[in-house]
Amino acid sequence: MPMVFDRIAIIGVGLIGASIARAARQHGAANTIALYDANAEVRERARALALGEVFDDPEKAVAKAELVVLATPVGAMGAAAAACARGLKIGAIVTDVGSVKQAVISAVAAVLPTYVYFVPGHPLAGTEHSGPDAGFATLFHNRWQILTPLPDQGPSYPAAVDQLEEFWRALGANVERMDAERHDVVLAVTSHLPHLIAFNIVAMAEDLESVTESEVVKYSASGFRDFTRIAASDPTMWRDVFLNNREAVLEVLGRFSEDLAALQRAIRWGEGDTLYDLFDRARRMRREVIEAGQDTPAPNWGREN
Protein backbone atom coordinates (compact mmCIF):
# COMPACT_ATOMS: atom_id res chain seq x y z
CA MET A 1 0.00 0.00 0.00
CA PRO A 2 1.42 3.45 -0.91
CA MET A 3 2.50 6.07 1.62
CA VAL A 4 -0.50 8.01 2.98
CA PHE A 5 1.29 10.87 4.79
CA ASP A 6 4.80 12.21 4.34
CA ARG A 7 5.13 13.23 7.98
CA ILE A 8 3.10 12.27 11.03
CA ALA A 9 3.44 13.28 14.68
CA ILE A 10 2.36 11.16 17.63
CA ILE A 11 1.72 12.89 20.96
CA GLY A 12 1.94 10.27 23.71
CA VAL A 13 4.19 7.23 23.35
CA GLY A 14 2.42 4.49 25.26
CA LEU A 15 1.14 1.19 23.90
CA ILE A 16 -1.05 2.76 21.21
CA GLY A 17 1.32 5.57 20.23
CA ALA A 18 4.31 3.23 19.97
CA SER A 19 2.25 0.70 18.00
CA ILE A 20 1.14 3.39 15.52
CA ALA A 21 4.77 4.39 15.02
CA ARG A 22 5.87 0.80 14.44
CA ALA A 23 2.91 -0.01 12.18
CA ALA A 24 3.29 3.17 10.10
CA ARG A 25 6.95 2.37 9.48
CA GLN A 26 6.40 -1.32 8.74
CA HIS A 27 3.58 -0.65 6.27
CA GLY A 28 5.14 2.43 4.71
CA ALA A 29 2.13 4.58 5.64
CA ALA A 30 4.35 7.51 6.62
CA ASN A 31 7.76 8.68 5.51
CA THR A 32 8.77 10.49 8.72
CA ILE A 33 7.49 9.88 12.27
CA ALA A 34 7.84 12.55 14.97
CA LEU A 35 7.14 11.74 18.62
CA TYR A 36 6.56 13.62 21.85
CA ASP A 37 5.60 12.52 25.35
CA ALA A 38 5.17 14.71 28.41
CA ASN A 39 7.25 12.22 30.44
CA ALA A 40 10.99 12.73 29.90
CA GLU A 41 11.76 9.09 30.75
CA VAL A 42 9.29 7.90 28.13
CA ARG A 43 10.92 10.19 25.57
CA GLU A 44 14.32 8.71 26.34
CA ARG A 45 12.95 5.19 26.03
CA ALA A 46 11.32 6.06 22.70
CA ARG A 47 14.71 7.28 21.47
CA ALA A 48 16.38 4.07 22.63
CA LEU A 49 13.75 2.04 20.79
CA ALA A 50 14.25 4.15 17.65
CA LEU A 51 10.50 4.64 17.26
CA GLY A 52 11.01 7.88 15.34
CA GLU A 53 12.38 11.38 15.76
CA VAL A 54 11.70 12.28 19.40
CA PHE A 55 11.20 15.93 20.38
CA ASP A 56 11.29 17.59 23.79
CA ASP A 57 8.82 20.28 22.65
CA PRO A 58 5.31 19.36 21.46
CA GLU A 59 5.06 22.35 19.09
CA LYS A 60 8.28 21.31 17.35
CA ALA A 61 7.08 17.71 17.18
CA VAL A 62 3.94 18.63 15.23
CA ALA A 63 5.56 21.24 12.99
CA LYS A 64 5.15 20.28 9.31
CA ALA A 65 3.19 17.12 10.24
CA GLU A 66 0.29 16.32 7.93
CA LEU A 67 -1.25 14.05 10.56
CA VAL A 68 -1.10 14.54 14.33
CA VAL A 69 -2.28 11.68 16.55
CA LEU A 70 -3.17 12.47 20.18
CA ALA A 71 -2.37 9.21 21.99
CA THR A 72 -2.62 10.29 25.63
CA PRO A 73 -5.09 9.15 28.29
CA VAL A 74 -8.57 10.63 27.74
CA GLY A 75 -8.24 13.09 30.61
CA ALA A 76 -5.07 14.58 29.10
CA MET A 77 -6.34 14.99 25.52
CA GLY A 78 -7.37 18.63 25.88
CA ALA A 79 -4.06 19.62 27.45
CA ALA A 80 -2.12 17.69 24.82
CA ALA A 81 -4.00 19.43 22.00
CA ALA A 82 -3.46 22.84 23.59
CA ALA A 83 0.26 22.17 24.06
CA CYS A 84 0.85 21.56 20.37
CA ALA A 85 -1.85 23.81 18.86
CA ARG A 86 0.43 26.70 17.89
CA GLY A 87 2.78 24.38 16.03
CA LEU A 88 0.13 22.84 13.79
CA LYS A 89 0.45 23.53 10.07
CA ILE A 90 -2.47 24.79 8.02
CA GLY A 91 -4.52 21.88 6.72
CA ALA A 92 -3.12 19.31 9.15
CA ILE A 93 -5.37 16.46 10.23
CA VAL A 94 -5.63 15.99 13.99
CA THR A 95 -7.05 12.77 15.41
CA ASP A 96 -7.08 10.96 18.73
CA VAL A 97 -7.24 7.39 20.03
CA GLY A 98 -9.45 7.91 23.09
CA SER A 99 -12.07 5.30 23.97
CA VAL A 100 -14.50 8.10 24.91
CA LYS A 101 -15.54 10.44 22.13
CA GLN A 102 -18.01 13.10 23.30
CA ALA A 103 -15.81 14.33 26.15
CA VAL A 104 -12.68 14.28 23.99
CA ILE A 105 -14.42 16.22 21.21
CA SER A 106 -15.49 18.90 23.69
CA ALA A 107 -12.00 19.21 25.18
CA VAL A 108 -9.95 19.07 21.98
CA ALA A 109 -12.13 21.01 19.54
CA ALA A 110 -12.15 23.98 21.93
CA VAL A 111 -8.37 24.48 21.74
CA LEU A 112 -7.53 23.62 18.12
CA PRO A 113 -7.12 26.35 15.49
CA THR A 114 -9.79 26.61 12.82
CA TYR A 115 -7.33 25.88 10.01
CA VAL A 116 -6.88 22.18 10.90
CA TYR A 117 -9.19 19.20 10.45
CA PHE A 118 -10.13 17.41 13.67
CA VAL A 119 -11.31 13.85 12.99
CA PRO A 120 -11.88 11.97 16.28
CA GLY A 121 -11.10 8.27 16.29
CA HIS A 122 -10.73 5.18 18.44
CA PRO A 123 -8.80 2.00 17.59
CA LEU A 124 -10.45 -1.00 19.26
CA ALA A 125 -7.13 -2.63 19.97
CA GLY A 126 -4.88 -3.00 22.96
CA THR A 127 -3.39 -5.26 25.60
CA GLU A 128 -3.07 -5.09 29.35
CA HIS A 129 0.49 -3.74 28.93
CA SER A 130 1.46 -0.08 28.72
CA GLY A 131 4.44 2.07 27.85
CA PRO A 132 6.58 2.40 24.71
CA ASP A 133 8.06 -1.09 25.07
CA ALA A 134 4.57 -2.60 24.82
CA GLY A 135 3.95 -1.36 21.28
CA PHE A 136 4.03 -3.69 18.29
CA ALA A 137 3.34 -3.22 14.59
CA THR A 138 0.55 -5.79 14.21
CA LEU A 139 -1.65 -4.47 17.04
CA PHE A 140 -4.25 -3.09 14.61
CA HIS A 141 -4.41 -6.01 12.19
CA ASN A 142 -8.06 -6.94 11.59
CA ARG A 143 -9.15 -4.74 14.48
CA TRP A 144 -11.77 -2.02 14.16
CA GLN A 145 -10.88 1.64 13.98
CA ILE A 146 -13.94 3.80 14.62
CA LEU A 147 -13.97 7.34 13.25
CA THR A 148 -16.50 9.85 14.57
CA PRO A 149 -16.30 12.76 12.09
CA LEU A 150 -17.67 16.11 13.19
CA PRO A 151 -20.77 17.52 11.46
CA ASP A 152 -20.82 20.67 9.34
CA GLN A 153 -17.08 21.11 8.92
CA GLY A 154 -16.98 22.50 5.40
CA PRO A 155 -16.56 21.08 1.89
CA SER A 156 -12.91 19.99 2.28
CA TYR A 157 -13.47 18.06 5.53
CA PRO A 158 -14.71 14.78 3.94
CA ALA A 159 -11.43 14.44 2.02
CA ALA A 160 -9.50 14.66 5.31
CA VAL A 161 -11.70 11.95 6.81
CA ASP A 162 -11.09 9.76 3.75
CA GLN A 163 -7.34 10.23 4.02
CA LEU A 164 -7.33 9.31 7.71
CA GLU A 165 -9.39 6.21 6.92
CA GLU A 166 -6.83 5.26 4.27
CA PHE A 167 -4.06 5.61 6.86
CA TRP A 168 -5.74 3.25 9.31
CA ARG A 169 -6.46 0.73 6.58
CA ALA A 170 -2.77 0.87 5.66
CA LEU A 171 -2.02 -0.14 9.27
CA GLY A 172 -4.21 -3.24 8.82
CA ALA A 173 -7.34 -1.98 10.57
CA ASN A 174 -10.97 -2.23 9.51
CA VAL A 175 -12.60 1.21 9.58
CA GLU A 176 -16.14 2.23 10.43
CA ARG A 177 -17.70 5.65 10.95
CA MET A 178 -20.09 6.30 13.80
CA ASP A 179 -21.83 9.10 15.68
CA ALA A 180 -19.88 10.06 18.82
CA GLU A 181 -22.82 9.56 21.18
CA ARG A 182 -23.53 6.09 19.80
CA HIS A 183 -19.83 5.22 20.08
CA ASP A 184 -19.82 6.03 23.78
CA VAL A 185 -22.83 3.78 24.47
CA VAL A 186 -21.49 0.91 22.36
CA LEU A 187 -18.09 1.07 24.08
CA ALA A 188 -19.73 1.26 27.51
CA VAL A 189 -21.24 -2.16 26.72
CA THR A 190 -18.34 -3.83 24.93
CA SER A 191 -15.35 -2.44 26.82
CA HIS A 192 -15.95 -0.09 29.72
CA LEU A 193 -18.38 -2.19 31.77
CA PRO A 194 -16.38 -5.44 31.30
CA HIS A 195 -13.29 -3.65 32.57
CA LEU A 196 -15.21 -2.21 35.51
CA ILE A 197 -16.45 -5.68 36.43
CA ALA A 198 -12.94 -7.10 36.18
CA PHE A 199 -11.46 -4.37 38.38
CA ASN A 200 -14.18 -4.94 40.97
CA ILE A 201 -13.96 -8.74 41.03
CA VAL A 202 -10.18 -8.74 41.41
CA ALA A 203 -10.35 -6.14 44.19
CA MET A 204 -13.17 -8.07 45.89
CA ALA A 205 -11.12 -11.28 45.86
CA GLU A 206 -8.26 -9.42 47.51
CA ASP A 207 -10.59 -8.13 50.24
CA LEU A 208 -12.37 -11.42 51.06
CA GLU A 209 -11.74 -12.51 54.63
CA SER A 210 -12.74 -16.15 54.00
CA VAL A 211 -10.03 -16.68 51.36
CA THR A 212 -6.40 -15.61 51.68
CA GLU A 213 -4.70 -13.61 48.97
CA SER A 214 -2.13 -16.38 48.48
CA GLU A 215 -4.96 -18.86 47.84
CA VAL A 216 -6.56 -16.55 45.30
CA VAL A 217 -3.27 -16.28 43.44
CA LYS A 218 -2.26 -19.94 43.73
CA TYR A 219 -5.62 -21.42 42.73
CA SER A 220 -6.65 -18.93 40.07
CA ALA A 221 -8.88 -20.79 37.64
CA SER A 222 -9.17 -19.64 34.05
CA GLY A 223 -12.07 -17.27 34.73
CA PHE A 224 -10.36 -15.32 37.50
CA ARG A 225 -7.02 -15.48 35.70
CA ASP A 226 -8.53 -13.73 32.67
CA PHE A 227 -10.17 -11.13 34.89
CA THR A 228 -6.72 -10.33 36.33
CA ARG A 229 -5.39 -9.87 32.79
CA ILE A 230 -8.08 -7.27 32.05
CA ALA A 231 -7.64 -5.66 35.46
CA ALA A 232 -3.90 -5.20 34.79
CA SER A 233 -4.71 -2.40 32.33
CA ASP A 234 -3.39 1.13 32.89
CA PRO A 235 -5.24 2.63 35.89
CA THR A 236 -4.77 6.23 34.74
CA MET A 237 -6.34 5.51 31.38
CA TRP A 238 -9.33 3.72 32.90
CA ARG A 239 -9.89 6.32 35.62
CA ASP A 240 -10.20 8.90 32.84
CA VAL A 241 -12.51 6.68 30.78
CA PHE A 242 -15.04 6.28 33.57
CA LEU A 243 -14.94 9.93 34.59
CA ASN A 244 -15.47 11.04 31.00
CA ASN A 245 -18.09 8.50 29.94
CA ARG A 246 -20.04 8.37 33.18
CA GLU A 247 -23.54 8.82 31.69
CA ALA A 248 -23.27 5.91 29.24
CA VAL A 249 -21.49 3.69 31.78
CA LEU A 250 -24.07 4.38 34.49
CA GLU A 251 -26.89 3.65 32.05
CA VAL A 252 -25.41 0.28 31.07
CA LEU A 253 -24.39 -0.47 34.66
CA GLY A 254 -28.00 0.05 35.76
CA ARG A 255 -29.21 -2.52 33.23
CA PHE A 256 -26.46 -4.91 34.28
CA SER A 257 -27.45 -4.56 37.96
CA GLU A 258 -31.06 -5.43 37.12
CA ASP A 259 -30.01 -8.50 35.14
CA LEU A 260 -27.62 -9.55 37.89
CA ALA A 261 -30.43 -9.37 40.45
CA ALA A 262 -32.58 -11.58 38.22
CA LEU A 263 -29.72 -14.06 37.93
CA GLN A 264 -29.32 -14.04 41.70
CA ARG A 265 -33.00 -14.93 42.08
CA ALA A 266 -32.67 -17.76 39.55
CA ILE A 267 -29.80 -19.28 41.53
CA ARG A 268 -31.66 -18.86 44.84
CA TRP A 269 -34.82 -20.53 43.56
CA GLY A 270 -33.07 -23.22 41.57
CA GLU A 271 -34.37 -22.06 38.18
CA GLY A 272 -32.13 -24.25 36.04
CA ASP A 273 -33.85 -23.45 32.73
CA THR A 274 -33.31 -19.75 33.27
CA LEU A 275 -29.63 -20.29 33.99
CA TYR A 276 -29.19 -22.63 31.00
CA ASP A 277 -30.85 -20.19 28.59
CA LEU A 278 -28.59 -17.34 29.76
CA PHE A 279 -25.43 -19.43 29.48
CA ASP A 280 -26.45 -20.73 26.06
CA ARG A 281 -27.04 -17.20 24.76
CA ALA A 282 -23.64 -16.12 26.06
CA ARG A 283 -21.99 -19.15 24.45
CA ARG A 284 -23.52 -18.25 21.08
CA MET A 285 -22.16 -14.72 21.42
CA ARG A 286 -18.68 -16.16 21.92
CA ARG A 287 -18.99 -18.12 18.68
CA GLU A 288 -20.09 -14.99 16.83
CA VAL A 289 -17.03 -13.10 18.10
CA ILE A 290 -14.76 -15.85 16.76
CA GLU A 291 -16.61 -16.00 13.44
CA ALA A 292 -16.19 -12.23 13.09
CA GLY A 293 -12.42 -12.70 13.37
CA GLN A 294 -12.14 -10.77 16.65
CA ASP A 295 -10.60 -13.69 18.56
CA THR A 296 -9.30 -17.18 17.99
CA PRO A 297 -10.73 -20.57 19.05
CA ALA A 298 -7.19 -21.85 19.70
CA PRO A 299 -6.55 -23.41 23.13
CA ASN A 300 -5.99 -20.76 25.77
CA TRP A 301 -7.11 -18.19 23.14
CA GLY A 302 -3.79 -18.65 21.35
CA ARG A 303 -1.90 -17.08 24.25
CA GLU A 304 1.27 -18.47 25.72
CA ASN A 305 0.84 -20.42 28.96
One Martini backbone bead per residue (centre of mass of N, CA, C, O) as a GRO file, in nm:
protein
  305
    1MET     BB    1   0.097   0.035   0.022
    2PRO     BB    2   0.093   0.354   0.003
    3MET     BB    3   0.172   0.645   0.103
    4VAL     BB    4  -0.017   0.882   0.301
    5PHE     BB    5   0.216   1.025   0.469
    6ASP     BB    6   0.499   1.201   0.518
    7ARG     BB    7   0.411   1.335   0.808
    8ILE     BB    8   0.406   1.238   1.151
    9ALA     BB    9   0.248   1.284   1.478
   10ILE     BB   10   0.304   1.170   1.821
   11ILE     BB   11   0.109   1.213   2.121
   12GLY     BB   12   0.216   0.971   2.289
   13VAL     BB   13   0.420   0.677   2.414
   14GLY     BB   14   0.256   0.419   2.425
   15LEU     BB   15   0.109   0.156   2.310
   16ILE     BB   16  -0.036   0.306   2.075
   17GLY     BB   17   0.182   0.502   1.977
   18ALA     BB   18   0.402   0.286   1.925
   19SER     BB   19   0.230   0.116   1.726
   20ILE     BB   20   0.192   0.331   1.512
   21ALA     BB   21   0.488   0.369   1.448
   22ARG     BB   22   0.549   0.077   1.365
   23ALA     BB   23   0.323   0.044   1.151
   24ALA     BB   24   0.395   0.283   0.964
   25ARG     BB   25   0.672   0.172   0.891
   26GLN     BB   26   0.609  -0.118   0.795
   27HIS     BB   27   0.375  -0.003   0.576
   28GLY     BB   28   0.446   0.289   0.459
   29ALA     BB   29   0.244   0.535   0.568
   30ALA     BB   30   0.518   0.686   0.649
   31ASN     BB   31   0.813   0.867   0.630
   32THR     BB   32   0.775   1.046   0.898
   33ILE     BB   33   0.837   1.027   1.265
   34ALA     BB   34   0.698   1.201   1.532
   35LEU     BB   35   0.773   1.258   1.889
   36TYR     BB   36   0.578   1.292   2.204
   37ASP     BB   37   0.630   1.327   2.566
   38ALA     BB   38   0.579   1.442   2.889
   39ASN     BB   39   0.779   1.213   2.956
   40ALA     BB   40   1.115   1.190   2.972
   41GLU     BB   41   1.153   0.881   2.997
   42VAL     BB   42   0.985   0.809   2.749
   43ARG     BB   43   1.155   0.960   2.544
   44GLU     BB   44   1.414   0.797   2.591
   45ARG     BB   45   1.291   0.523   2.516
   46ALA     BB   46   1.208   0.599   2.227
   47ARG     BB   47   1.495   0.644   2.134
   48ALA     BB   48   1.607   0.359   2.199
   49LEU     BB   49   1.377   0.227   1.999
   50ALA     BB   50   1.347   0.387   1.733
   51LEU     BB   51   1.045   0.521   1.664
   52GLY     BB   52   1.174   0.811   1.610
   53GLU     BB   53   1.149   1.151   1.625
   54VAL     BB   54   1.238   1.304   1.923
   55PHE     BB   55   1.077   1.547   2.124
   56ASP     BB   56   1.073   1.821   2.380
   57ASP     BB   57   0.854   1.965   2.187
   58PRO     BB   58   0.535   1.975   2.071
   59GLU     BB   59   0.552   2.195   1.848
   60LYS     BB   60   0.795   2.061   1.697
   61ALA     BB   61   0.665   1.785   1.644
   62VAL     BB   62   0.414   1.908   1.457
   63ALA     BB   63   0.580   2.030   1.259
   64LYS     BB   64   0.478   1.954   0.929
   65ALA     BB   65   0.244   1.779   0.998
   66GLU     BB   66  -0.029   1.606   0.849
   67LEU     BB   67  -0.037   1.418   1.111
   68VAL     BB   68  -0.206   1.412   1.435
   69VAL     BB   69  -0.165   1.204   1.729
   70LEU     BB   70  -0.361   1.155   2.011
   71ALA     BB   71  -0.201   0.932   2.278
   72THR     BB   72  -0.358   0.984   2.538
   73PRO     BB   73  -0.525   1.012   2.789
   74VAL     BB   74  -0.834   1.140   2.806
   75GLY     BB   75  -0.771   1.364   3.033
   76ALA     BB   76  -0.516   1.483   2.832
   77MET     BB   77  -0.614   1.584   2.551
   78GLY     BB   78  -0.655   1.890   2.581
   79ALA     BB   79  -0.362   1.955   2.671
   80ALA     BB   80  -0.222   1.834   2.424
   81ALA     BB   81  -0.354   2.016   2.212
   82ALA     BB   82  -0.263   2.289   2.336
   83ALA     BB   83   0.053   2.235   2.328
   84CYS     BB   84   0.043   2.203   1.985
   85ALA     BB   85  -0.132   2.419   1.830
   86ARG     BB   86   0.089   2.637   1.727
   87GLY     BB   87   0.241   2.405   1.539
   88LEU     BB   88   0.027   2.378   1.338
   89LYS     BB   89  -0.056   2.322   1.025
   90ILE     BB   90  -0.209   2.394   0.754
   91GLY     BB   91  -0.429   2.119   0.706
   92ALA     BB   92  -0.416   1.946   0.934
   93ILE     BB   93  -0.456   1.633   1.088
   94VAL     BB   94  -0.657   1.558   1.375
   95THR     BB   95  -0.630   1.295   1.616
   96ASP     BB   96  -0.747   1.016   1.812
   97VAL     BB   97  -0.761   0.726   2.078
   98GLY     BB   98  -1.010   0.749   2.240
   99SER     BB   99  -1.275   0.569   2.425
  100VAL     BB  100  -1.386   0.864   2.424
  101LYS     BB  101  -1.571   1.119   2.248
  102GLN     BB  102  -1.737   1.359   2.360
  103ALA     BB  103  -1.523   1.469   2.562
  104VAL     BB  104  -1.292   1.503   2.359
  105ILE     BB  105  -1.428   1.696   2.166
  106SER     BB  106  -1.469   1.925   2.370
  107ALA     BB  107  -1.164   1.960   2.450
  108VAL     BB  108  -1.021   1.983   2.164
  109ALA     BB  109  -1.190   2.179   1.983
  110ALA     BB  110  -1.143   2.434   2.176
  111VAL     BB  111  -0.801   2.445   2.100
  112LEU     BB  112  -0.817   2.445   1.803
  113PRO     BB  113  -0.762   2.549   1.510
  114THR     BB  114  -0.945   2.629   1.214
  115TYR     BB  115  -0.702   2.512   1.004
  116VAL     BB  116  -0.795   2.228   1.098
  117TYR     BB  117  -0.858   1.870   1.111
  118PHE     BB  118  -1.097   1.711   1.315
  119VAL     BB  119  -1.072   1.344   1.367
  120PRO     BB  120  -1.211   1.133   1.547
  121GLY     BB  121  -1.085   0.834   1.732
  122HIS     BB  122  -1.088   0.451   1.771
  123PRO     BB  123  -0.898   0.187   1.859
  124LEU     BB  124  -0.985  -0.163   1.890
  125ALA     BB  125  -0.699  -0.187   2.071
  126GLY     BB  126  -0.506  -0.405   2.293
  127THR     BB  127  -0.358  -0.434   2.616
  128GLU     BB  128  -0.236  -0.468   2.949
  129HIS     BB  129  -0.011  -0.301   2.843
  130SER     BB  130   0.247  -0.045   2.883
  131GLY     BB  131   0.421   0.155   2.695
  132PRO     BB  132   0.668   0.159   2.454
  133ASP     BB  133   0.743  -0.155   2.477
  134ALA     BB  134   0.438  -0.260   2.401
  135GLY     BB  135   0.468  -0.208   2.115
  136PHE     BB  136   0.317  -0.317   1.792
  137ALA     BB  137   0.258  -0.351   1.447
  138THR     BB  138  -0.006  -0.571   1.477
  139LEU     BB  139  -0.238  -0.450   1.659
  140PHE     BB  140  -0.449  -0.362   1.402
  141HIS     BB  141  -0.509  -0.628   1.291
  142ASN     BB  142  -0.838  -0.676   1.235
  143ARG     BB  143  -0.927  -0.413   1.359
  144TRP     BB  144  -1.118  -0.155   1.487
  145GLN     BB  145  -1.177   0.168   1.343
  146ILE     BB  146  -1.322   0.452   1.483
  147LEU     BB  147  -1.501   0.716   1.334
  148THR     BB  148  -1.606   1.067   1.444
  149PRO     BB  149  -1.718   1.285   1.266
  150LEU     BB  150  -1.785   1.606   1.214
  151PRO     BB  151  -2.018   1.836   1.173
  152ASP     BB  152  -2.006   2.096   0.969
  153GLN     BB  153  -1.682   2.138   0.819
  154GLY     BB  154  -1.694   2.146   0.523
  155PRO     BB  155  -1.592   2.058   0.195
  156SER     BB  156  -1.286   1.941   0.287
  157TYR     BB  157  -1.334   1.729   0.517
  158PRO     BB  158  -1.393   1.449   0.379
  159ALA     BB  159  -1.100   1.412   0.270
  160ALA     BB  160  -0.969   1.383   0.551
  161VAL     BB  161  -1.124   1.134   0.637
  162ASP     BB  162  -1.030   0.952   0.404
  163GLN     BB  163  -0.726   0.968   0.469
  164LEU     BB  164  -0.744   0.846   0.752
  165GLU     BB  165  -0.866   0.580   0.665
  166GLU     BB  166  -0.628   0.495   0.487
  167PHE     BB  167  -0.423   0.478   0.714
  168TRP     BB  168  -0.561   0.254   0.884
  169ARG     BB  169  -0.564   0.045   0.657
  170ALA     BB  170  -0.252   0.036   0.630
  171LEU     BB  171  -0.238  -0.088   0.939
  172GLY     BB  172  -0.492  -0.321   0.921
  173ALA     BB  173  -0.761  -0.189   0.955
  174ASN     BB  174  -1.085  -0.149   1.029
  175VAL     BB  175  -1.345   0.081   0.912
  176GLU     BB  176  -1.568   0.300   1.100
  177ARG     BB  177  -1.854   0.504   1.117
  178MET     BB  178  -1.965   0.726   1.394
  179ASP     BB  179  -2.139   0.841   1.636
  180ALA     BB  180  -2.036   0.958   1.935
  181GLU     BB  181  -2.271   0.869   2.117
  182ARG     BB  182  -2.282   0.576   2.021
  183HIS     BB  183  -1.998   0.498   2.090
  184ASP     BB  184  -2.022   0.532   2.404
  185VAL     BB  185  -2.233   0.306   2.438
  186VAL     BB  186  -2.094   0.069   2.302
  187LEU     BB  187  -1.833   0.083   2.486
  188ALA     BB  188  -1.976   0.039   2.754
  189VAL     BB  189  -2.047  -0.258   2.679
  190THR     BB  190  -1.766  -0.381   2.539
  191SER     BB  191  -1.552  -0.237   2.767
  192HIS     BB  192  -1.610  -0.074   3.029
  193LEU     BB  193  -1.776  -0.276   3.198
  194PRO     BB  194  -1.583  -0.520   3.190
  195HIS     BB  195  -1.358  -0.367   3.339
  196LEU     BB  196  -1.514  -0.297   3.594
  197ILE     BB  197  -1.567  -0.588   3.678
  198ALA     BB  198  -1.274  -0.678   3.697
  199PHE     BB  199  -1.178  -0.480   3.909
  200ASN     BB  200  -1.385  -0.568   4.127
  201ILE     BB  201  -1.323  -0.872   4.151
  202VAL     BB  202  -1.025  -0.849   4.225
  203ALA     BB  203  -1.066  -0.671   4.477
  204MET     BB  204  -1.260  -0.861   4.625
  205ALA     BB  205  -1.063  -1.103   4.653
  206GLU     BB  206  -0.860  -0.940   4.830
  207ASP     BB  207  -1.091  -0.875   5.066
  208LEU     BB  208  -1.144  -1.150   5.151
  209GLU     BB  209  -1.164  -1.334   5.455
  210SER     BB  210  -1.213  -1.650   5.356
  211VAL     BB  211  -0.968  -1.572   5.160
  212THR     BB  212  -0.660  -1.577   5.064
  213GLU     BB  213  -0.438  -1.430   4.859
  214SER     BB  214  -0.266  -1.687   4.800
  215GLU     BB  215  -0.509  -1.857   4.704
  216VAL     BB  216  -0.599  -1.684   4.469
  217VAL     BB  217  -0.334  -1.710   4.314
  218LYS     BB  218  -0.282  -2.023   4.314
  219TYR     BB  219  -0.613  -2.093   4.228
  220SER     BB  220  -0.642  -1.975   3.951
  221ALA     BB  221  -0.869  -1.976   3.735
  222SER     BB  222  -0.951  -1.888   3.424
  223GLY     BB  223  -1.149  -1.665   3.496
  224PHE     BB  224  -0.974  -1.501   3.698
  225ARG     BB  225  -0.724  -1.476   3.524
  226ASP     BB  226  -0.866  -1.297   3.303
  227PHE     BB  227  -0.942  -1.069   3.492
  228THR     BB  228  -0.646  -0.989   3.563
  229ARG     BB  229  -0.569  -0.903   3.280
  230ILE     BB  230  -0.770  -0.669   3.259
  231ALA     BB  231  -0.687  -0.535   3.545
  232ALA     BB  232  -0.384  -0.454   3.430
  233SER     BB  233  -0.460  -0.199   3.331
  234ASP     BB  234  -0.437   0.128   3.302
  235PRO     BB  235  -0.546   0.336   3.554
  236THR     BB  236  -0.549   0.615   3.423
  237MET     BB  237  -0.714   0.553   3.175
  238TRP     BB  238  -0.970   0.436   3.330
  239ARG     BB  239  -1.038   0.674   3.500
  240ASP     BB  240  -1.096   0.862   3.257
  241VAL     BB  241  -1.319   0.701   3.124
  242PHE     BB  242  -1.530   0.709   3.362
  243LEU     BB  243  -1.537   1.024   3.392
  244ASN     BB  244  -1.610   1.068   3.062
  245ASN     BB  245  -1.851   0.812   3.060
  246ARG     BB  246  -2.077   0.808   3.285
  247GLU     BB  247  -2.358   0.795   3.154
  248ALA     BB  248  -2.326   0.532   2.988
  249VAL     BB  249  -2.225   0.353   3.219
  250LEU     BB  250  -2.468   0.390   3.413
  251GLU     BB  251  -2.678   0.279   3.221
  252VAL     BB  252  -2.551  -0.007   3.186
  253LEU     BB  253  -2.519  -0.073   3.489
  254GLY     BB  254  -2.819  -0.077   3.553
  255ARG     BB  255  -2.889  -0.318   3.372
  256PHE     BB  256  -2.692  -0.515   3.499
  257SER     BB  257  -2.812  -0.510   3.788
  258GLU     BB  258  -3.085  -0.628   3.707
  259ASP     BB  259  -2.977  -0.895   3.583
  260LEU     BB  260  -2.825  -0.988   3.838
  261ALA     BB  261  -3.075  -1.013   4.018
  262ALA     BB  262  -3.214  -1.230   3.845
  263LEU     BB  263  -2.985  -1.437   3.873
  264GLN     BB  264  -2.998  -1.461   4.179
  265ARG     BB  265  -3.287  -1.575   4.185
  266ALA     BB  266  -3.233  -1.830   4.014
  267ILE     BB  267  -3.037  -1.957   4.214
  268ARG     BB  268  -3.215  -1.956   4.471
  269TRP     BB  269  -3.468  -2.116   4.302
  270GLY     BB  270  -3.359  -2.324   4.091
  271GLU     BB  271  -3.349  -2.201   3.778
  272GLY     BB  272  -3.221  -2.382   3.531
  273ASP     BB  273  -3.341  -2.271   3.263
  274THR     BB  274  -3.247  -1.982   3.300
  275LEU     BB  275  -2.947  -2.042   3.313
  276TYR     BB  276  -2.916  -2.194   3.046
  277ASP     BB  277  -3.013  -1.970   2.854
  278LEU     BB  278  -2.793  -1.767   2.927
  279PHE     BB  279  -2.543  -1.943   2.861
  280ASP     BB  280  -2.619  -1.999   2.566
  281ARG     BB  281  -2.618  -1.710   2.466
  282ALA     BB  282  -2.321  -1.653   2.542
  283ARG     BB  283  -2.198  -1.876   2.366
  284ARG     BB  284  -2.294  -1.762   2.094
  285MET     BB  285  -2.138  -1.498   2.114
  286ARG     BB  286  -1.860  -1.625   2.104
  287ARG     BB  287  -1.885  -1.741   1.819
  288GLU     BB  288  -1.929  -1.466   1.678
  289VAL     BB  289  -1.653  -1.346   1.747
  290ILE     BB  290  -1.489  -1.558   1.594
  291GLU     BB  291  -1.632  -1.527   1.312
  292ALA     BB  292  -1.536  -1.210   1.305
  293GLY     BB  293  -1.216  -1.216   1.392
  294GLN     BB  294  -1.179  -1.121   1.725
  295ASP     BB  295  -1.083  -1.424   1.765
  296THR     BB  296  -0.969  -1.738   1.895
  297PRO     BB  297  -1.009  -2.104   1.928
  298ALA     BB  298  -0.763  -2.149   2.060
  299PRO     BB  299  -0.594  -2.257   2.299
  300ASN     BB  300  -0.587  -2.013   2.519
  301TRP     BB  301  -0.635  -1.799   2.284
  302GLY     BB  302  -0.323  -1.823   2.179
  303ARG     BB  303  -0.174  -1.813   2.438
  304GLU     BB  304   0.063  -1.817   2.651
  305ASN     BB  305   0.141  -2.003   2.944
   0.00000   0.00000   0.00000
